[in-house]
mmCIF file of C-alpha atoms in Angstrom:
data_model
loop_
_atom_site.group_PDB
_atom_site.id
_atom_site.type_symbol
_atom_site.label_atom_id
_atom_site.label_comp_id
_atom_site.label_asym_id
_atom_site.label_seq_id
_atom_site.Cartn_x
_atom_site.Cartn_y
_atom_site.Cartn_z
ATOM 1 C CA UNK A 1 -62.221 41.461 -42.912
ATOM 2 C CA UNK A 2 -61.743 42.011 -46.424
ATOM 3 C CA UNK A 3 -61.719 39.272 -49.371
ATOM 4 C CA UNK A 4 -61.520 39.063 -52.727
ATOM 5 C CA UNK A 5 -62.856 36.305 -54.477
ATOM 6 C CA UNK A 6 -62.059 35.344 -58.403
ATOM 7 C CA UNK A 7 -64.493 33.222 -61.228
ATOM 8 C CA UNK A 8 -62.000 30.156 -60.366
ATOM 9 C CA UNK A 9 -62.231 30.770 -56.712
ATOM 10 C CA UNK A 10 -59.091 32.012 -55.489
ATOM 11 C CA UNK A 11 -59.570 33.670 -52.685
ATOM 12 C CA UNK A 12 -57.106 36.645 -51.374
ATOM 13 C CA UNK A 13 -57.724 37.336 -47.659
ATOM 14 C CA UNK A 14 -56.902 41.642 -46.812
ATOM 15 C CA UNK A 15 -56.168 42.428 -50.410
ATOM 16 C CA UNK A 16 -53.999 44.992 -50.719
ATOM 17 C CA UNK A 17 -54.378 47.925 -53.717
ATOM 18 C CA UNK A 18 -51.862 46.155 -56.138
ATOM 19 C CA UNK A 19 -53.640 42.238 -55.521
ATOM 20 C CA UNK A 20 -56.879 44.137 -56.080
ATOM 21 C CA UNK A 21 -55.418 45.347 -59.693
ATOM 22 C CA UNK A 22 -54.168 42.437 -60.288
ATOM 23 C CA UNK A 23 -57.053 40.350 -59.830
ATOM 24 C CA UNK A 24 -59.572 42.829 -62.089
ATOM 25 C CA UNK A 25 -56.515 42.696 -64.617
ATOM 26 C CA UNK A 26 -56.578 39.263 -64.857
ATOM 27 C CA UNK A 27 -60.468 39.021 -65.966
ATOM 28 C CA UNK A 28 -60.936 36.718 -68.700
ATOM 29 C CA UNK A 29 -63.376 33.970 -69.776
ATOM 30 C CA UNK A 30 -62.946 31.417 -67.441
ATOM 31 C CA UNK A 31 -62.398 33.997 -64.696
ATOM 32 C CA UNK A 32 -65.045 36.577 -65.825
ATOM 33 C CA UNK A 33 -66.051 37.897 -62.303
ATOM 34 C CA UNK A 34 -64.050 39.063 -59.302
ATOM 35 C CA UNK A 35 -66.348 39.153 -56.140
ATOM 36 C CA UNK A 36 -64.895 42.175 -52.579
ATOM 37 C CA UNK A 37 -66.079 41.000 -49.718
ATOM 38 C CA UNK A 38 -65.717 43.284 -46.231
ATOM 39 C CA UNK A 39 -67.881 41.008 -44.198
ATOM 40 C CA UNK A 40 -70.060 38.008 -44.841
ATOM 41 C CA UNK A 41 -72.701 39.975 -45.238
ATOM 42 C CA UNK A 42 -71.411 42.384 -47.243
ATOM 43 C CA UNK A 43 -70.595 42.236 -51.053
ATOM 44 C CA UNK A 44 -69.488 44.087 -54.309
ATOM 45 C CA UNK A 45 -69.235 42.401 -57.485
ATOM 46 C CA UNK A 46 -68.122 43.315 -60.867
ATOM 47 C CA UNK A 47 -68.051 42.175 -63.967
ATOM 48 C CA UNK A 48 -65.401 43.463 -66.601
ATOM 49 C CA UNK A 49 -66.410 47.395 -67.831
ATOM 50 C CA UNK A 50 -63.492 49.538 -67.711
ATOM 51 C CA UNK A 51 -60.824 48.153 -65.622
ATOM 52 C CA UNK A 52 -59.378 51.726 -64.601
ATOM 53 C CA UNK A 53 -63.486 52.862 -63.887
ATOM 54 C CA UNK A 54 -63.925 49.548 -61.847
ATOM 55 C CA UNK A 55 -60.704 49.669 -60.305
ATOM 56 C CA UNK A 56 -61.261 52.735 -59.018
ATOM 57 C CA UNK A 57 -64.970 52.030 -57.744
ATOM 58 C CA UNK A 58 -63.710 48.859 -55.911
ATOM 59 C CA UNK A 59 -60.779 50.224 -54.424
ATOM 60 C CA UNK A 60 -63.350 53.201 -52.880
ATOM 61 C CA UNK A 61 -65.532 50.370 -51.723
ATOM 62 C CA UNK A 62 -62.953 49.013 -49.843
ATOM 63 C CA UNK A 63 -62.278 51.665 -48.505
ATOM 64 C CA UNK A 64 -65.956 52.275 -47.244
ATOM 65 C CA UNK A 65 -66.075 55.609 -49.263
ATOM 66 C CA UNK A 66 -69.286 57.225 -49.993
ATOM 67 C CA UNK A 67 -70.686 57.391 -53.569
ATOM 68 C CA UNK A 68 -67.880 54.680 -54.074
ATOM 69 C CA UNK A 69 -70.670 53.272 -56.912
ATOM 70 C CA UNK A 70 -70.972 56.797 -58.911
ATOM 71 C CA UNK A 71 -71.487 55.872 -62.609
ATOM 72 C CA UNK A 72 -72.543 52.559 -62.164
ATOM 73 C CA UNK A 73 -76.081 50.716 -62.508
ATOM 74 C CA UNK A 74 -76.524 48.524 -59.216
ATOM 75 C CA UNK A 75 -78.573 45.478 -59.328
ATOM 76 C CA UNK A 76 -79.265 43.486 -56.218
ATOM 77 C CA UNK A 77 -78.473 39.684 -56.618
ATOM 78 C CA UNK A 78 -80.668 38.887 -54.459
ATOM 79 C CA UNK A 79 -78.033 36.928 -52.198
ATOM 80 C CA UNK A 80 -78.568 37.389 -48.336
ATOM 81 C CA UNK A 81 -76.217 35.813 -46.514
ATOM 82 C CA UNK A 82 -75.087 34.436 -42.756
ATOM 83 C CA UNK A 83 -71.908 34.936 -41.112
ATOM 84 C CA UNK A 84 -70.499 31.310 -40.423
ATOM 85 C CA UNK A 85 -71.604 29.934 -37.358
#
């Protein structure tokens, strides 16, 4: 299943397109990262760059598509997690 996460910790279960957009839009300090999630093993996070060039890259992500990170510099957070028990 699909989540999306903000800085303050609001969480959005099956995001649709538009919640997605509305969530990056709504980036600010105090809410400075939004965090997809597909599984509990699985995660993209962003941090504010272009919000049409993100956008796009987490809606593809979503969406499983290939080269959905194309223009962007990954970094592993070193974060492995579980799926709850």
């Amino acid at each position: 299943m699909l989540t999306a996460t903000n800085g303050r910790g609001h969480v959005v279960k099956r995001p649709s397109k538009p919640a997605i957009g509305t969530m990056l839009a709504n980036l600010r300090r105090g809410n400075d990262h939004m965090v997809l999630a597909r599984t509990a093993t699985e995660l993209c996070q962003t941090k504010t760059v272009s919000q049409e060039k993100v956008m796009h890259a987490l809606l593809n992500w979503a969406s499983d598509k290939p080269n959905w990170h194309g223009g962007f510099m990954r970094t592993n957070i070193g974060i492995t997690l579980t799926p709850d028990a």
